[in-house]
Coordinates of C-alpha atoms in Angstrom, one line a residue:
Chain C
X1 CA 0.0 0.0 0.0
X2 CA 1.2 3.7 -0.8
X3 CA 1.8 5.6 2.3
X4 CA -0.2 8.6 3.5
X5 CA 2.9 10.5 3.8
X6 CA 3.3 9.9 0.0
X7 CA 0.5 12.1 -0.9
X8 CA 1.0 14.3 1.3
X9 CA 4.3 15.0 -0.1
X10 CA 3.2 15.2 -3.4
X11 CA 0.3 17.6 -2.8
X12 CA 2.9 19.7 -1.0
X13 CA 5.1 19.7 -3.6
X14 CA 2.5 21.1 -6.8
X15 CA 1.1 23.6 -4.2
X16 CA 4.7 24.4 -3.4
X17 CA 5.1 24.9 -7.3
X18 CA 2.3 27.3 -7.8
X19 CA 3.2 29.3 -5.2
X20 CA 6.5 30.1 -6.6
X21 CA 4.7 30.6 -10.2
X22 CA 2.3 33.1 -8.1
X23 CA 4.9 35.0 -6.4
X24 CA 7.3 35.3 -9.6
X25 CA 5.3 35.2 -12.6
X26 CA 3.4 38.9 -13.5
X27 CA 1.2 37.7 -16.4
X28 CA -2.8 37.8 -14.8
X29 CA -3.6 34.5 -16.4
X30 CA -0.7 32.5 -15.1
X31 CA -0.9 33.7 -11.8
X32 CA -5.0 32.3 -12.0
X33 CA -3.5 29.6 -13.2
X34 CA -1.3 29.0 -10.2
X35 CA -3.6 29.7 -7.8
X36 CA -5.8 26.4 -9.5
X37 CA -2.8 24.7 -9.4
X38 CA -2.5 25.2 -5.4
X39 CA -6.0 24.4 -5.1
X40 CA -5.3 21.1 -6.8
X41 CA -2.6 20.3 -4.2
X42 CA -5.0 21.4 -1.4
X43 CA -7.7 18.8 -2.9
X44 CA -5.4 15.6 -2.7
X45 CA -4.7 16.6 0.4
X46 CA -9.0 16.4 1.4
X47 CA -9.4 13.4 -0.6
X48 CA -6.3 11.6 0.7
X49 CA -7.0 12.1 4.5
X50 CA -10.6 10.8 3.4
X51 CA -9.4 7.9 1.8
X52 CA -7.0 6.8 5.1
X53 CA -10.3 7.6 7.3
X54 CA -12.5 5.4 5.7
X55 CA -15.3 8.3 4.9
X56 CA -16.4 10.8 2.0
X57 CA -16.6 14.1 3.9
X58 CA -12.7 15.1 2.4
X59 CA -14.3 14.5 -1.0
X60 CA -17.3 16.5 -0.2
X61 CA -15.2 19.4 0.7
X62 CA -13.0 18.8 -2.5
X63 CA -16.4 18.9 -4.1
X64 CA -17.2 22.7 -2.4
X65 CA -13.8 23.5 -3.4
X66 CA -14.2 22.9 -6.5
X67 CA -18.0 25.3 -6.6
X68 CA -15.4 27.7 -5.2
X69 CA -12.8 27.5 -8.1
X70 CA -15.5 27.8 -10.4
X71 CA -17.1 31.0 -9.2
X72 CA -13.2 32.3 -8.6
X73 CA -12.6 31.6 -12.2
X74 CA -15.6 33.0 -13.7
X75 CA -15.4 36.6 -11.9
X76 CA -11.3 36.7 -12.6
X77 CA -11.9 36.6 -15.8
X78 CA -14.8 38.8 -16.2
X79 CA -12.7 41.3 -14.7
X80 CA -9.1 40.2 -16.6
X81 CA -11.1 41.0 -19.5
X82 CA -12.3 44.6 -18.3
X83 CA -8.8 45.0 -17.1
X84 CA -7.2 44.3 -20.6
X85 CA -10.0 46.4 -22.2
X86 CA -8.8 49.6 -20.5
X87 CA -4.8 48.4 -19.9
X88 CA -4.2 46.6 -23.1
X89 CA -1.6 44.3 -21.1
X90 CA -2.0 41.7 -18.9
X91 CA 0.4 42.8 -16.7
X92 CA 0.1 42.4 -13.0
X93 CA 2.3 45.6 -12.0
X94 CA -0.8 48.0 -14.8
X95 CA -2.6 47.8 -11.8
X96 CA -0.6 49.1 -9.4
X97 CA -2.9 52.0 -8.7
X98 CA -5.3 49.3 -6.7
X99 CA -2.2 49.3 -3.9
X100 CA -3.1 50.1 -0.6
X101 CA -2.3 53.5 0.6
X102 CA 0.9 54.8 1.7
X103 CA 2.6 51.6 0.4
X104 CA 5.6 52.4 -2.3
X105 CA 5.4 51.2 -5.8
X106 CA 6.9 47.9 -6.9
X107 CA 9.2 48.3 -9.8
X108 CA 10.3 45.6 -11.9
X109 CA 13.8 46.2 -13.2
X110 CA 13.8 46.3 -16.6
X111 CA 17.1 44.7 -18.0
X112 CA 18.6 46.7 -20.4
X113 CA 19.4 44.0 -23.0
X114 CA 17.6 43.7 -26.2
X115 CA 14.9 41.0 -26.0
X116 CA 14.4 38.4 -28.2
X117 CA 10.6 38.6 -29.2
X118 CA 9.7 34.9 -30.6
X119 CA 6.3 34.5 -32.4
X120 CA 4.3 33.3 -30.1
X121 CA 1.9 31.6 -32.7
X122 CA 2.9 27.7 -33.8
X123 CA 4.4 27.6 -37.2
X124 CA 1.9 25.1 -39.2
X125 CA 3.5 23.0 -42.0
X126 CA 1.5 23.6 -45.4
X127 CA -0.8 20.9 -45.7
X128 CA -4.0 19.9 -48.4
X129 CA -4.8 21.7 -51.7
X130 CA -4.3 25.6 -51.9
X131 CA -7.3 27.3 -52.4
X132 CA -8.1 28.8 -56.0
X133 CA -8.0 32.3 -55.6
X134 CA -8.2 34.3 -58.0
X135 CA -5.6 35.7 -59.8
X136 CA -5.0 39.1 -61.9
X137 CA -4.7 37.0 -65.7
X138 CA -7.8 34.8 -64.2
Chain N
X1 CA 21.1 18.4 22.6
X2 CA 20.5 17.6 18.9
X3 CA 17.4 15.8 18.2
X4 CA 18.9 12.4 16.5
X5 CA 15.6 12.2 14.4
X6 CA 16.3 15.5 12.4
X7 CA 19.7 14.3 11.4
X8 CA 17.5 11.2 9.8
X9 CA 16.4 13.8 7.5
X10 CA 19.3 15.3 5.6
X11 CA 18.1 13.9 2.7
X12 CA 14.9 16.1 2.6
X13 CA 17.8 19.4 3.3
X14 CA 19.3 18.0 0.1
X15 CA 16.4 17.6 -2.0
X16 CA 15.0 21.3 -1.2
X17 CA 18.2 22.6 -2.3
X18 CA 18.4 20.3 -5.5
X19 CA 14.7 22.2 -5.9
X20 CA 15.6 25.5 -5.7
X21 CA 18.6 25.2 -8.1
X22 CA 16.3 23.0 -10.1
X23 CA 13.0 25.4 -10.5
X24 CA 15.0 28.8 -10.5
X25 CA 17.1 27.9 -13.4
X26 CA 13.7 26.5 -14.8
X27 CA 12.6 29.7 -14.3
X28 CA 12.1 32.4 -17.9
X29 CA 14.7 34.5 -18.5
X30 CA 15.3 37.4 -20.8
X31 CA 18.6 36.6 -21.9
X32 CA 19.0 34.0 -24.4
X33 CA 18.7 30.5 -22.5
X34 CA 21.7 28.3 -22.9
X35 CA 22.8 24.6 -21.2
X36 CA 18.5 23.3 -21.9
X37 CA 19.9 19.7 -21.7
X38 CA 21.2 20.4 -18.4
X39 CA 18.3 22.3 -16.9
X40 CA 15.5 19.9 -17.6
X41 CA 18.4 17.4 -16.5
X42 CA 18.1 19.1 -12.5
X43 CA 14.6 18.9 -12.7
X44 CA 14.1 15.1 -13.6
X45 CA 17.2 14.5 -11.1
X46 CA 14.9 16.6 -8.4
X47 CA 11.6 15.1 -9.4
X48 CA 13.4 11.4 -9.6
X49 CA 15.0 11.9 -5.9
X50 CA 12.0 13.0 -4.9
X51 CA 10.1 9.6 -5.5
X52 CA 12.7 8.1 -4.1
X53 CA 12.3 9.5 -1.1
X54 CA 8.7 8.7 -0.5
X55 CA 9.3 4.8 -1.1
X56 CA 11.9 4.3 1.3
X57 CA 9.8 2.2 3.5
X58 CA 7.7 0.3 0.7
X59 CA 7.5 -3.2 0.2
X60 CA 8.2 -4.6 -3.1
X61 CA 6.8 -2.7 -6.4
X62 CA 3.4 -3.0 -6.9
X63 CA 0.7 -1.7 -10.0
X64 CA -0.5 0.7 -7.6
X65 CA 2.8 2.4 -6.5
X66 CA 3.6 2.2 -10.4
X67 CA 1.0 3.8 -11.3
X68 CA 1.0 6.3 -8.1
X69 CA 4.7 7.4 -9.5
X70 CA 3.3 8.1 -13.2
X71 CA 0.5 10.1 -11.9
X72 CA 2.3 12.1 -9.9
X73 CA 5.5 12.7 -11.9
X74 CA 3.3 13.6 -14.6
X75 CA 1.8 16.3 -12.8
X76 CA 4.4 17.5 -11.0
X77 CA 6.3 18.2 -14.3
X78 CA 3.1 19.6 -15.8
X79 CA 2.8 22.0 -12.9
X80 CA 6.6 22.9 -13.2
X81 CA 6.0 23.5 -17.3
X82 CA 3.0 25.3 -16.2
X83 CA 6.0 27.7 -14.0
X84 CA 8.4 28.1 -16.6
X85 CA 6.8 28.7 -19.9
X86 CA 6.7 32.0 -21.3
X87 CA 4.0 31.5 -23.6
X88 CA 0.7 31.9 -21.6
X89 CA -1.3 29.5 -23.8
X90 CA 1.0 26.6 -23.3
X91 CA 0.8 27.3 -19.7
X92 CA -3.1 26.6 -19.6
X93 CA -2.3 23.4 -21.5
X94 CA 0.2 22.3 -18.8
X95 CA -2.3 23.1 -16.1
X96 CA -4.4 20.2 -18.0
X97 CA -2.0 18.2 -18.0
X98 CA -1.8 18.3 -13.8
X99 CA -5.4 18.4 -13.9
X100 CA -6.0 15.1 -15.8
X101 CA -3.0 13.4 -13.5
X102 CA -4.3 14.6 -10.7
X103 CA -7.5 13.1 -11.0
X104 CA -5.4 9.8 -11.7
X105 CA -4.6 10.3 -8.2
X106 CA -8.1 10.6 -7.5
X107 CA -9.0 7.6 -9.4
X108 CA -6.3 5.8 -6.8
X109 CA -7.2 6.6 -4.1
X110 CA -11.1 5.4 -4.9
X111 CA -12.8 8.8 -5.6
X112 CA -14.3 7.8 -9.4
X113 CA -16.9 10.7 -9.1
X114 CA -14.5 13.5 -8.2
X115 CA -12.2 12.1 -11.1
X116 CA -15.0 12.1 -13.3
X117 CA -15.8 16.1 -11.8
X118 CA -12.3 17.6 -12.0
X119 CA -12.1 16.2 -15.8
X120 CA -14.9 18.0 -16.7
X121 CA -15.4 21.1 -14.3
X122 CA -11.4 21.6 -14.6
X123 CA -10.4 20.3 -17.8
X124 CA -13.7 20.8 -19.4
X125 CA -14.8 24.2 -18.6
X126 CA -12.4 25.9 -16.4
X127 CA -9.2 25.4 -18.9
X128 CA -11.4 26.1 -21.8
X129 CA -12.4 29.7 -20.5
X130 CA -8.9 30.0 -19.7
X131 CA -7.7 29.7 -23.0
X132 CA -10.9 31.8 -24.6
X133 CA -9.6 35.0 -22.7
X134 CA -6.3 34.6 -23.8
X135 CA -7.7 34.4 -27.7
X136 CA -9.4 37.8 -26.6
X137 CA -6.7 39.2 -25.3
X138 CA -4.3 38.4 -28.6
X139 CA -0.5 38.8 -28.0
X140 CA 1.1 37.8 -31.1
X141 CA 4.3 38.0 -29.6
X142 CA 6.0 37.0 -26.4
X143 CA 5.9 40.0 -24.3
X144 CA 8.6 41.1 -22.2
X145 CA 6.6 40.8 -19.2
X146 CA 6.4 37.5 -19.9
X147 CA 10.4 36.7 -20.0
X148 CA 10.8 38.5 -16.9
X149 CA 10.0 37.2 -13.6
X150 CA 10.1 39.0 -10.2
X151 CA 13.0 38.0 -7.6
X152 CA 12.9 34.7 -8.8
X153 CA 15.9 33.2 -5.8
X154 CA 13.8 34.9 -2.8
X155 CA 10.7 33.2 -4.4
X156 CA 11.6 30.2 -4.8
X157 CA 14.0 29.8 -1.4
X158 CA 10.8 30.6 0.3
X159 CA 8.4 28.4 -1.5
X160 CA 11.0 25.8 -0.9
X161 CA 11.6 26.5 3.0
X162 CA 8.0 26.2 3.3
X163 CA 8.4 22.6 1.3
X164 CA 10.9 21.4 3.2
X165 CA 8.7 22.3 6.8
X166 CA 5.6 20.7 5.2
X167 CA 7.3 17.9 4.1
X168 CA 9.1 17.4 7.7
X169 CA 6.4 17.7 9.6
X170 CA 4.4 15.2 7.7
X171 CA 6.9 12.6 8.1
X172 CA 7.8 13.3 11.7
X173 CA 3.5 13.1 12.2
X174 CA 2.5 10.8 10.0
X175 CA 5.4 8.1 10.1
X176 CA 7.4 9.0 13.3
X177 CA 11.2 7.6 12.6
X178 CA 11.8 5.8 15.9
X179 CA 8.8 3.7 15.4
X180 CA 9.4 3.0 11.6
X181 CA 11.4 -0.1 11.7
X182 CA 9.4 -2.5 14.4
X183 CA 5.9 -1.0 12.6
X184 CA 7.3 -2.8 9.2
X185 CA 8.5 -5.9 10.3
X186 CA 4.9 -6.2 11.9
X187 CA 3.6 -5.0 8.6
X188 CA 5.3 -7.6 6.9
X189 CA 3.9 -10.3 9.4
X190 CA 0.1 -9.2 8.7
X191 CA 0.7 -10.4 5.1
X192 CA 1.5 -13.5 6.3
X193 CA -1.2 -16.0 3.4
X194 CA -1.3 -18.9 5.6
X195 CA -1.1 -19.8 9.6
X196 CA 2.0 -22.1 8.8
X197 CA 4.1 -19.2 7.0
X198 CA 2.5 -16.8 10.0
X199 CA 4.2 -18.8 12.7
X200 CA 7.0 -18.4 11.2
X201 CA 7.5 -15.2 10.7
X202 CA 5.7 -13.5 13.3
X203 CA 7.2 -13.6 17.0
X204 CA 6.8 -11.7 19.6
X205 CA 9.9 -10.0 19.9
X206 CA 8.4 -7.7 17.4
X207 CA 5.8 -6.9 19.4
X208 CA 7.9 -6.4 22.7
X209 CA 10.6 -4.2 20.6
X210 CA 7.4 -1.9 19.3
X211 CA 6.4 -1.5 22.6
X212 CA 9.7 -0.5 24.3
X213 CA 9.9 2.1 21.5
X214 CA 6.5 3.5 22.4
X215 CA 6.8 3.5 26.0
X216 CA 10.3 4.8 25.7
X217 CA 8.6 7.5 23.7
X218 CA 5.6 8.1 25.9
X219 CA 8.1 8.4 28.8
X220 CA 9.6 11.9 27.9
X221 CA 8.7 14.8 29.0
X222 CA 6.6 16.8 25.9
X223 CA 7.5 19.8 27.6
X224 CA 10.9 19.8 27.1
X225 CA 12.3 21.1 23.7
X226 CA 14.7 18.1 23.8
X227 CA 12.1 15.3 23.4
X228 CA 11.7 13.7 20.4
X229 CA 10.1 15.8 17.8
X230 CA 7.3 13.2 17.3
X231 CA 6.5 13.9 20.9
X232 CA 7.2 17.5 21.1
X233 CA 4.9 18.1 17.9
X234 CA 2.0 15.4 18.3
X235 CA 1.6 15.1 22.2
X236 CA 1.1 11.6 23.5
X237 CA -3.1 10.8 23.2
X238 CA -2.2 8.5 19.8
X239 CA 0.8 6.4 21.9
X240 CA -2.0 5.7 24.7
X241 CA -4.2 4.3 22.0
X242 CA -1.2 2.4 19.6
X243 CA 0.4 0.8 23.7
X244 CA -3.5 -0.2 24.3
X245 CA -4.1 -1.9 21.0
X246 CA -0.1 -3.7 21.6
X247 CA -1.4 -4.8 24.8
X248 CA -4.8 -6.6 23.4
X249 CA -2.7 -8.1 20.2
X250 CA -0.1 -9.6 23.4
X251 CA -2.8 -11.3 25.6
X252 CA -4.6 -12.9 21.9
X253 CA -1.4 -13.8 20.9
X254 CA -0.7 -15.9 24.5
X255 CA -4.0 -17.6 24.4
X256 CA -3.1 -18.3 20.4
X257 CA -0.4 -19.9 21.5
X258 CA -1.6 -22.3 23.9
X259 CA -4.5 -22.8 21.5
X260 CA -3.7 -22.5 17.9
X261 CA -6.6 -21.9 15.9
X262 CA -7.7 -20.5 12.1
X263 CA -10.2 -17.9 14.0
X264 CA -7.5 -16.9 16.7
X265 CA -4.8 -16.5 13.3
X266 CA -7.2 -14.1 11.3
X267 CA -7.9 -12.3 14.4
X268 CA -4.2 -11.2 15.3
X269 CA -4.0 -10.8 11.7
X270 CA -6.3 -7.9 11.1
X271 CA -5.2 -6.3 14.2
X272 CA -1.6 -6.5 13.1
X273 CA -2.8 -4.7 10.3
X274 CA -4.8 -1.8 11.9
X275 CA -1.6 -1.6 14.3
X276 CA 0.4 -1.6 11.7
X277 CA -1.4 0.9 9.3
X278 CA -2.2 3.6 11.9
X279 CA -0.9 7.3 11.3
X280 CA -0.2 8.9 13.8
X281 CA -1.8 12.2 13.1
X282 CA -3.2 14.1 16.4
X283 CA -6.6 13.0 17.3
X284 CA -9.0 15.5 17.7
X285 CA -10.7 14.7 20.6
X286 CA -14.2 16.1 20.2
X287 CA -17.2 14.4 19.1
X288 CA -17.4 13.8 15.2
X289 CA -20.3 15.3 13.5
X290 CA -20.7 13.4 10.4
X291 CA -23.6 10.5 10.6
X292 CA -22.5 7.4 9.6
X293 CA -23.6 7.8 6.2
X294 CA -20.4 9.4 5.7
X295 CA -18.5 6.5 6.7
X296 CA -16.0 6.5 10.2
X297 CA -16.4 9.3 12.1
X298 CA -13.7 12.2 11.9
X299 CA -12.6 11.8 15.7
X300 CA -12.0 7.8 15.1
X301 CA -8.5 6.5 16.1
X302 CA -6.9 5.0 13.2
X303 CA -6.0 2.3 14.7
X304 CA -9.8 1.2 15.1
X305 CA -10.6 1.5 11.5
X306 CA -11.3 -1.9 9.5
X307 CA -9.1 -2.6 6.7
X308 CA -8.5 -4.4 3.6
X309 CA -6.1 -7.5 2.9
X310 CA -3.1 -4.6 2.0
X311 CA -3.4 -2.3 4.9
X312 CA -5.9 0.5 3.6
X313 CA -9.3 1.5 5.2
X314 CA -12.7 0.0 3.9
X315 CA -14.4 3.1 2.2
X316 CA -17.8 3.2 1.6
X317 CA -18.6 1.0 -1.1
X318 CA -20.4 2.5 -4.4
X319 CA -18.7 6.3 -3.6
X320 CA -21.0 7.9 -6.0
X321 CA -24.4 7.2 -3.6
X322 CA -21.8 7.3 -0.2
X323 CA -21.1 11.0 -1.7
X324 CA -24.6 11.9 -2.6
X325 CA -25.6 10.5 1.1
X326 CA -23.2 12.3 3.0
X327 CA -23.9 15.5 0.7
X328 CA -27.8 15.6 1.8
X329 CA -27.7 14.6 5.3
X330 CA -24.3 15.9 6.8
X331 CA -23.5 18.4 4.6
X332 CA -26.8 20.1 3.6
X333 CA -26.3 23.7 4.4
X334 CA -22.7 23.9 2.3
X335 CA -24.9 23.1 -0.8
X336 CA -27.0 25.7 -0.3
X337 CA -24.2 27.8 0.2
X338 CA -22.4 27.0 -2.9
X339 CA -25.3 27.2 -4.9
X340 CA -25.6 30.8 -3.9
X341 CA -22.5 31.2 -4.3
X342 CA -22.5 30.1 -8.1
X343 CA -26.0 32.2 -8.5
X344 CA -24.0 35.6 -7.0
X345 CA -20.7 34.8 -9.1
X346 CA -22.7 34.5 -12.1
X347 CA -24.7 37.9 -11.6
X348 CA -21.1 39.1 -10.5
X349 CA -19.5 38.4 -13.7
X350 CA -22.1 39.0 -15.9
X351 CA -22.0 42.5 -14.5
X352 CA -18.5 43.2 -14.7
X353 CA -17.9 42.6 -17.7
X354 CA -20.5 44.9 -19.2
X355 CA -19.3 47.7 -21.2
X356 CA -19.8 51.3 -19.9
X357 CA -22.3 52.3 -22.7
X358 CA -24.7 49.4 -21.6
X359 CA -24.8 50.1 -18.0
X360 CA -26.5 53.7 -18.8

């Protein structure tokens, strides 16, 4: 039999991942994206400590968890898209302005070397017939 | 005084370091990335170690720790691919990657409808809105707020320090070191398929050696910062329970002796198990609050829970009616609650994102 201690450890170890994704990262959507992926950690945990009970009431909570996630999800991105409406950027540090009072501004150091900007789209091989348009001697 | 029991665990110092090297090199940069072999090297050496380290005390390799080791690895690199890329939309395809292993693990450890939920609530809906938002909000390049992460060393020392806490603590609680070796050779003996090959394995020396180790521990003082840490985190209410239980298997196993019998044999048996398979987790000492429609009670000593031929508890058979039981008699009020919760959210974002023209 696999130990409890063995899902414990590997529950710690994703939520341990998104919080260093949360605390580093600055694009919106990848920091919601951690924040599921702590949650995910948090729910083996529930449905682990069920399982070496013997009941179902860890995997009833895993259940409300996940109600939670869902509503979570829906208003963050309702409001990333307002956000990106007015910002054009998802990045965390536009919103600065939401800061509590009196606290200083974080700034990002901005490295002075050229960045490489790589297309972020996939390159698709050409593939099936090329559509007849239609040309100027056509 | 230095407590013998955290020197047991240098390997977990070495593997948090191995993970912070591992994840911050992981980690986007802006400058041109060189040495990618070596990189994801660290990170399968980390993630490798890792499950080493949980099945130091495992018996033989089985399907279930097989597939236990898939599951897990596979998430556990989604989650770190999920970290590292700079590209937002392969990100949300890594998270589904943790999600659909994850409920793997689900699937393991006998929860088929939460599987079966995660899939499609998680990997269904949740990624799938994910990934519509980032079509809306169209970058056709990699930004540079996207390459560049913020103090990426402090953030991940910390995230680690906080592992490598976690991670000791669990062990200390859940499978104290001083009582490791006599709880596996008793382990061993309550797989024992017949009486003959029981007798000989089982003696009770190994009972006698268990329960010097627990009345050695249930001697020290808690108070003291010197005493073990199992004792100095956990308290001694679980010990009372495990020397109880030792003493019951001790006087069965005399009148076993002097009377062999089939009965007597599956008897000590199943008790060797529940000894055997207790965690030592603090008991919380008041009255549970779930019915029994929700299976054992919360406040139920491990070591009184039923269990199968391998060691783990008897869940409640057919989980998908056990769940829908517990949800309407136990848990009544938090479905209320998370319906209206759902209801505000979806008047909440339905609202929000309104343009300004519409709202007048």
């Amino acid at each position: 039999m696999i130990p409890l201690t063995a899902y414990l450890s590997v529950a710690t170890l994703l939520f341990t991942i998104g919080l260093i994704g949360f605390l580093t990262r600055r694009n919106v959507i990848i920091l919601f994206l951690c924040v599921e992926l702590m949650l995910q950690g948090v729910a083996l945990n529930f449905v682990a400590f069920a399982r070496y009970q013997g009941n179902v009431t860890g995997q009833v909570f895993t259940l409300m968890i996940f109600a939670v996630a869902a509503c979570e999800s829906a208003i963050a991105l309702a409001f990333i898209l307002l956000l990106y409406r007015v910002g054009k950027s998802l990045n965390i540090s536009l919103w600065q302005s939401l800061r509590e009072p009196g606290l200083p501004a974080v700034s990002d150091q901005q490295s002075e070397e050229v960045v490489v900007l790589v297309d972020a789209m996939p390159k698709l091989p050409r593939a099936g017939i090329e559509p007849g348009f239609e040309t100027e001697e056509g | 005084m230095v407590r013998h029991s955290f020197n047991e665990y240098w390997q977990f110092y070495a593997l948090t370091l191995l993970g912070v090297i591992a994840v911050y090199l992981l980690l986007p940069k802006s400058q041109n990335q060189k040495f990618k072999l070596l990189r994801y090297g660290l990170m399968y050496l980390f993630l490798a170690s890792f499950m080493m380290l949980l099945f130091t005390e495992a018996i033989g390799l089985t399907i279930e720790i097989l597939l236990f080791a898939i599951f897990s690895l596979v998430a556990l690199l989604g989650a770190v691919s999920l970290v590292s890329q700079a590209n937002p939309a392969r990100s949300a395809i890594s998270f589904t990657l943790v999600v659909i292993s994850v409920s793997g693990l689900f699937l393991l450890l006998s929860a088929p409808f939460l599987m079966a939920t995660t899939i499609i609530v998680y990997a269904g809906a949740i990624i799938v809105t994910f990934l519509f938002v980032l079509m809306l909000a169209q970058q056709s390049v990699i930004l540079l707020d996207d390459v560049q992460t913020r103090l990426p060393l402090t953030a991940t020392s910390i995230s680690f320090i906080f592992f490598l806490v976690a991670v000791l603590v669990i062990h200390f609680t859940y499978s104290p070191p001083q009582l490791r070796q006599p709880l596996q050779a008793i382990y061993r003996a309550s797989l024992a398929t017949s009486q003959e090959e029981f007798d000989q394995i089982f003696n009770l020396d190994q009972l006698n050696t268990l329960d010097e180790e627990v009345s050695k521990l249930r001697n020290t003082d808690a108070s003291n910062s010197s005493a073990p840490t199992f004792v100095y985190l956990m308290g001694k209410e679980c010990l009372t329970n495990i020397s109880e239980l030792i003493d019951e298997i001790k006087a069965s196993y005399t009148s076993y002796k002097s009377k062999p019998s089939e009965a007597g044999y599956l008897n000590i048996k199943s008790s060797l198990k529940r000894l055997a398979c207790a965690n030592f987790g603090r008991l919380t000492t008041s009255q549970g609050l779930s019915s029994p429609y929700s299976g054992n009670a919360s406040d139920m000593p491990t070591h009184r829970i039923e269990r199968d031929r391998t060691g783990i508890p008897l869940s409640p058979a057919n989980n998908v009616s056990a769940i829908a039981h517990s949800l309407y008699t136990d848990h009544l009020l938090s479905i209320e609650i998370a319906g209206t919760l759902l209801l505000i959210a979806t008047i909440g974002s339905v609202v929000i994102s309104q343009r300004k023209s519409e709202l007048a």
